[in-house]
Tab-separated table of C-alpha atoms in Angstrom:
chain	number	residue	atom	x	y	z
Y	1427	UNK	CA	-13.598	-0.145	17.160
Y	1428	UNK	CA	-16.897	-1.330	18.811
Y	1429	UNK	CA	-16.410	-5.201	19.497
Y	1430	UNK	CA	-19.571	-5.566	17.740
Y	1431	UNK	CA	-17.690	-4.299	14.786
Y	1432	UNK	CA	-15.144	-6.909	15.404
Y	1433	UNK	CA	-17.954	-9.801	15.998
Y	1434	UNK	CA	-19.914	-8.949	12.880
Y	1435	UNK	CA	-16.524	-9.732	10.907
Y	1436	UNK	CA	-14.747	-12.084	12.575
Y	1437	UNK	CA	-11.363	-9.750	13.767
Y	1438	UNK	CA	-11.227	-7.474	10.814
Y	1439	UNK	CA	-11.215	-4.046	11.607
Y	1440	UNK	CA	-13.696	-2.361	10.696
Y	1441	UNK	CA	-13.501	0.227	6.931
Y	1442	UNK	CA	-12.081	3.602	8.196
Y	1443	UNK	CA	-15.145	6.541	7.505
Y	1444	UNK	CA	-13.959	7.552	4.039
Y	1445	UNK	CA	-14.340	4.293	2.836
Y	1446	UNK	CA	-16.841	2.553	4.057
Y	1447	UNK	CA	-19.807	4.135	1.298
Y	1448	UNK	CA	-17.505	3.037	-1.807
Y	1449	UNK	CA	-16.819	-0.158	-0.445
Y	1450	UNK	CA	-20.165	-0.968	1.336
Y	1451	UNK	CA	-20.896	-3.811	-1.772
Y	1452	UNK	CA	-17.722	-5.259	-1.468
Y	1453	UNK	CA	-17.593	-6.246	2.045
Y	1454	UNK	CA	-20.928	-6.982	1.991
Y	1455	UNK	CA	-19.743	-10.182	-0.665
Y	1456	UNK	CA	-20.230	-13.753	0.794
Y	1457	UNK	CA	-15.872	-13.634	-0.084
Y	1458	UNK	CA	-15.846	-10.819	2.719
Y	1459	UNK	CA	-17.453	-13.165	4.684
Y	1460	UNK	CA	-14.750	-15.925	4.010
Y	1461	UNK	CA	-11.921	-13.907	4.354
Y	1462	UNK	CA	-12.896	-12.716	7.648
Y	1463	UNK	CA	-13.336	-16.258	9.129
Y	1464	UNK	CA	-9.977	-16.948	7.914
Y	1465	UNK	CA	-8.358	-14.008	9.426
Y	1466	UNK	CA	-9.532	-15.273	12.657
Y	1467	UNK	CA	-8.755	-18.910	12.268
Y	1468	UNK	CA	-5.091	-18.104	11.704
Y	1469	UNK	CA	-4.825	-15.355	14.140
Y	1470	UNK	CA	-6.407	-18.356	16.782
Y	1471	UNK	CA	-3.201	-20.277	15.302
Y	1472	UNK	CA	-0.909	-18.869	13.739
Y	1473	UNK	CA	1.183	-15.290	14.420
Y	1474	UNK	CA	-0.105	-12.571	11.849
Y	1475	UNK	CA	1.390	-9.237	10.852
Y	1476	UNK	CA	0.438	-6.635	10.190
Y	1477	UNK	CA	-0.843	-6.814	14.152
Y	1478	UNK	CA	-4.815	-7.108	14.639
Y	1479	UNK	CA	-6.647	-3.592	13.736
Y	1480	UNK	CA	-3.819	-2.489	11.112
Y	1481	UNK	CA	-5.018	-4.128	8.313
Y	1482	UNK	CA	-6.776	-1.049	7.256
Y	1483	UNK	CA	-4.033	1.286	8.513
Y	1484	UNK	CA	-3.510	2.234	4.425
Y	1485	UNK	CA	-6.983	3.665	3.737
Y	1486	UNK	CA	-6.899	5.160	7.643
Y	1487	UNK	CA	-3.959	7.459	7.068
Y	1488	UNK	CA	-5.140	8.160	3.289
Y	1489	UNK	CA	-8.955	8.643	2.837
Y	1490	UNK	CA	-10.919	8.131	0.007
Y	1491	UNK	CA	-11.536	12.167	-1.208
Y	1492	UNK	CA	-7.946	12.543	-0.319
Y	1493	UNK	CA	-6.223	10.057	-2.467
Y	1494	UNK	CA	-4.002	11.567	-5.504
Y	1495	UNK	CA	-1.318	8.474	-5.939
Y	1496	UNK	CA	-1.383	5.097	-5.046
Y	1497	UNK	CA	1.739	3.191	-5.022
Y	1498	UNK	CA	0.547	-0.970	-5.104
Y	1499	UNK	CA	2.735	-3.526	-3.293
Y	1500	UNK	CA	1.692	-6.933	-2.633
Y	1501	UNK	CA	2.074	-9.264	-0.542
Y	1502	UNK	CA	3.111	-7.560	3.781
Y	1503	UNK	CA	6.416	-7.628	5.321
Y	1504	UNK	CA	6.617	-11.114	6.983
Y	1505	UNK	CA	9.453	-10.397	9.286
Y	1506	UNK	CA	8.889	-9.060	13.207
Y	1507	UNK	CA	8.067	-6.217	14.080
Y	1508	UNK	CA	8.006	-4.522	10.007
Y	1509	UNK	CA	4.425	-4.825	8.908
Y	1510	UNK	CA	2.226	-2.150	9.396
Y	1511	UNK	CA	-0.637	-2.059	6.773
Y	1512	UNK	CA	1.460	0.079	4.475
Y	1513	UNK	CA	3.037	-1.044	1.471
Y	1514	UNK	CA	6.916	-1.422	1.680
Y	1515	UNK	CA	6.510	1.218	4.939
Y	1516	UNK	CA	7.930	0.168	8.262
Y	1517	UNK	CA	7.503	1.960	11.795
Y	1518	UNK	CA	10.213	3.756	13.119
Y	1519	UNK	CA	12.871	2.326	14.747
Y	1520	UNK	CA	12.891	-0.504	12.411
Y	1521	UNK	CA	15.786	-1.277	10.054
Y	1522	UNK	CA	15.021	-0.144	6.631
Y	1523	UNK	CA	13.940	-3.352	4.391
Y	1524	UNK	CA	15.832	-3.528	1.176
Y	1525	UNK	CA	13.380	-2.811	-1.357
Y	1526	UNK	CA	12.831	0.216	0.478
Y	1527	UNK	CA	16.082	1.594	0.782
Y	1528	UNK	CA	15.961	1.307	-3.095
Y	1529	UNK	CA	13.570	3.527	-3.046
Y	1530	UNK	CA	15.599	6.066	-1.492
Y	1531	UNK	CA	18.995	5.298	-3.448
Y	1532	UNK	CA	16.592	6.315	-6.239
Y	1533	UNK	CA	14.732	9.386	-4.867
Y	1534	UNK	CA	18.618	10.144	-4.247
Y	1535	UNK	CA	19.055	9.936	-7.980
Y	1536	UNK	CA	15.981	11.156	-9.466
Y	1537	UNK	CA	15.115	13.968	-6.941
Y	1538	UNK	CA	18.640	14.119	-5.104
Y	1539	UNK	CA	17.041	14.231	-1.221
Y	1540	UNK	CA	19.006	12.437	0.956
Y	1541	UNK	CA	18.543	9.060	3.238
Y	1542	UNK	CA	16.566	9.297	6.150
Y	1543	UNK	CA	17.259	7.297	9.127
Y	1544	UNK	CA	13.868	5.732	9.229
Y	1545	UNK	CA	11.486	3.753	6.648
Y	1546	UNK	CA	8.631	5.531	8.267
Y	1547	UNK	CA	6.604	6.415	4.843
Y	1548	UNK	CA	3.419	8.126	6.970
Y	1549	UNK	CA	4.430	11.716	6.148
Y	1550	UNK	CA	3.800	10.673	2.314
Y	1551	UNK	CA	0.843	8.294	3.006
Y	1552	UNK	CA	-0.717	12.207	4.774
Y	1553	UNK	CA	0.008	13.902	1.432
Y	1554	UNK	CA	-2.383	11.692	-0.113
Y	1555	UNK	CA	-0.104	9.027	-1.185
Y	1556	UNK	CA	-2.156	5.360	-0.884
Y	1557	UNK	CA	0.377	3.158	0.485
Y	1558	UNK	CA	-2.037	-0.774	-0.633
Y	1559	UNK	CA	-0.731	-3.788	-0.421
Y	1560	UNK	CA	-2.746	-6.244	-2.885
Y	1561	UNK	CA	-2.516	-9.160	0.065
Y	1562	UNK	CA	-3.486	-7.024	3.924
Y	1563	UNK	CA	-1.908	-9.878	5.969
Y	1564	UNK	CA	0.423	-12.422	5.989
Y	1565	UNK	CA	1.272	-15.422	8.418
Y	1566	UNK	CA	4.705	-14.328	10.507
Y	1567	UNK	CA	7.498	-15.232	8.017
Y	1568	UNK	CA	5.539	-17.218	5.440
Y	1569	UNK	CA	6.226	-14.923	2.433
Y	1570	UNK	CA	2.336	-15.401	0.347
Y	1571	UNK	CA	1.022	-17.411	2.869
Y	1572	UNK	CA	-2.642	-15.545	2.839
Y	1573	UNK	CA	-2.749	-15.084	-1.140
Y	1574	UNK	CA	-5.758	-15.960	-2.946
Y	1575	UNK	CA	-7.918	-15.860	0.194
Y	1576	UNK	CA	-9.618	-13.178	-0.730
Y	1577	UNK	CA	-7.875	-10.206	-0.098
Y	1578	UNK	CA	-6.859	-9.004	-3.906
Y	1579	UNK	CA	-10.686	-9.114	-4.962
Y	1580	UNK	CA	-11.082	-6.553	-1.899
Y	1581	UNK	CA	-8.139	-4.498	-2.761
Y	1582	UNK	CA	-8.714	-4.887	-6.502
Y	1583	UNK	CA	-12.252	-3.199	-5.526
Y	1584	UNK	CA	-10.200	-0.228	-3.904
Y	1585	UNK	CA	-7.881	0.157	-7.341
Y	1586	UNK	CA	-11.642	0.273	-9.138
Y	1587	UNK	CA	-13.035	2.785	-6.630
Y	1588	UNK	CA	-10.121	5.154	-6.723
Y	1589	UNK	CA	-9.871	5.305	-10.613
Y	1590	UNK	CA	-13.601	5.265	-10.952
Y	1591	UNK	CA	-13.404	9.101	-8.998
Y	1592	UNK	CA	-14.161	12.517	-10.755
Y	1593	UNK	CA	-10.459	13.913	-10.047
Y	1594	UNK	CA	-7.321	12.429	-11.330
Y	1595	UNK	CA	-4.020	10.110	-9.317
Y	1596	UNK	CA	-0.705	8.853	-10.390
Y	1597	UNK	CA	-1.007	4.371	-9.716
Y	1598	UNK	CA	2.505	3.491	-9.198
Y	1599	UNK	CA	2.870	-0.161	-10.886
Y	1600	UNK	CA	6.176	-1.330	-9.929
Y	1601	UNK	CA	7.077	-5.092	-11.895
Y	1602	UNK	CA	5.089	-7.680	-12.930
Y	1603	UNK	CA	2.460	-8.791	-10.279
Y	1604	UNK	CA	1.228	-5.140	-10.337
Y	1605	UNK	CA	1.511	-4.508	-13.499
Y	1606	UNK	CA	-1.671	-7.065	-13.720
Y	1607	UNK	CA	-3.884	-4.656	-12.101
Y	1608	UNK	CA	-3.789	-2.059	-14.846
Y	1609	UNK	CA	-6.957	-2.980	-16.726
Y	1610	UNK	CA	-8.445	-1.739	-13.453
Y	1611	UNK	CA	-7.539	1.352	-14.149
Y	1612	UNK	CA	-8.937	4.101	-16.288
Y	1613	UNK	CA	-6.164	5.074	-18.297
Y	1614	UNK	CA	-8.045	7.942	-20.103
Y	1615	UNK	CA	-8.716	9.984	-17.294
Y	1616	UNK	CA	-5.580	8.994	-14.763
Y	1617	UNK	CA	-1.508	8.628	-15.083
Y	1618	UNK	CA	-0.181	5.319	-14.640
Y	1619	UNK	CA	3.818	5.094	-13.848
Y	1620	UNK	CA	4.851	1.672	-14.321
Y	1621	UNK	CA	8.764	-0.042	-13.713
Y	1622	UNK	CA	10.859	-2.607	-12.049
Y	1623	UNK	CA	10.169	-3.501	-8.794
Y	1624	UNK	CA	12.450	-1.875	-5.911
Y	1625	UNK	CA	13.272	-5.413	-4.529
Y	1626	UNK	CA	17.048	-6.331	-5.483
Y	1627	UNK	CA	16.150	-8.566	-7.701
Y	1628	UNK	CA	14.795	-6.628	-10.123
Y	1629	UNK	CA	17.324	-3.324	-8.621
Y	1630	UNK	CA	19.542	-2.705	-11.481
Y	1631	UNK	CA	15.969	-2.214	-13.555
Y	1632	UNK	CA	14.839	-0.132	-11.126
Y	1633	UNK	CA	17.380	2.230	-9.779
Y	1634	UNK	CA	17.377	5.049	-12.618
Y	1635	UNK	CA	13.953	4.976	-13.909
Y	1636	UNK	CA	12.943	8.131	-12.336
Y	1637	UNK	CA	9.701	7.194	-10.913
Y	1638	UNK	CA	8.918	9.905	-8.488
Y	1639	UNK	CA	9.947	13.299	-10.871
Y	1640	UNK	CA	7.432	11.444	-13.365
Y	1641	UNK	CA	4.762	11.394	-10.572
Y	1642	UNK	CA	5.276	14.963	-9.637
Y	1643	UNK	CA	5.010	15.990	-13.311
Y	1644	UNK	CA	2.126	13.943	-14.098
Y	1645	UNK	CA	0.599	15.690	-10.259
Y	1646	UNK	CA	1.087	19.352	-11.726
Y	1647	UNK	CA	-0.212	18.642	-14.908
Y	1648	UNK	CA	-3.298	17.823	-12.721
Y	1649	UNK	CA	-3.213	21.126	-11.716
Y	1650	UNK	CA	-2.209	19.484	-8.022
Y	1651	UNK	CA	0.750	19.990	-6.012
Y	1652	UNK	CA	3.760	17.256	-6.219
Y	1653	UNK	CA	4.347	15.282	-3.470
Y	1654	UNK	CA	7.303	16.109	-1.241
Y	1655	UNK	CA	8.567	13.158	-1.378
Y	1656	UNK	CA	11.625	14.023	1.599
Y	1657	UNK	CA	11.277	11.167	4.816
Y	1658	UNK	CA	12.533	13.821	7.776
Y	1659	UNK	CA	15.084	11.769	10.011
Y	1660	UNK	CA	13.790	11.214	13.462
Y	1661	UNK	CA	16.825	11.291	15.243
Y	1662	UNK	CA	18.867	14.881	15.229
């Protein structure tokens, strides 16, 4: 990212190349400039997660034309070292958070996969799984502290951009918040997998819901390659 790009957006990084054209109208709207100014002020006064420059990590990891599954999260992890710009994922060496532990449990039940020694979901992203949060930043240790500042409008535009493509996609909406995004999706062309959120608060409803076999069945129905959901161990 150039100094000019950073200065022009108030600290929000430049969009990854594959997303620039489809989101150009959105980044030119007044709310986006206000969001950038808010984020710059927040970073000047507070610790904000993920670190500067990682806000669009999910879009960087999964180019627009490669998205075949979109898993929508809500708010970034707000404890030290957790958030790195991809929903539910943490960097290598960071303890696997409770929601992701439940996702791994369900992968065991649904597909017979083993629990890995890490919570780094980049292997999913590289296969076309867009790990998108509705809000892309958070003040350290203050959950939902950046809600209603503009991120939701931007990520709604991401969802609509994926829905507008000719290629079919599987949208995964876990929990009441995510399910509210259903009207943004063309359900005539895409498949939506809905269920309870994997958080410990709703895990009893999430566990046993078998979303991953549903996703892969939908992909195969599209004539696409199913996702290999097994996250590899980083240590032998």
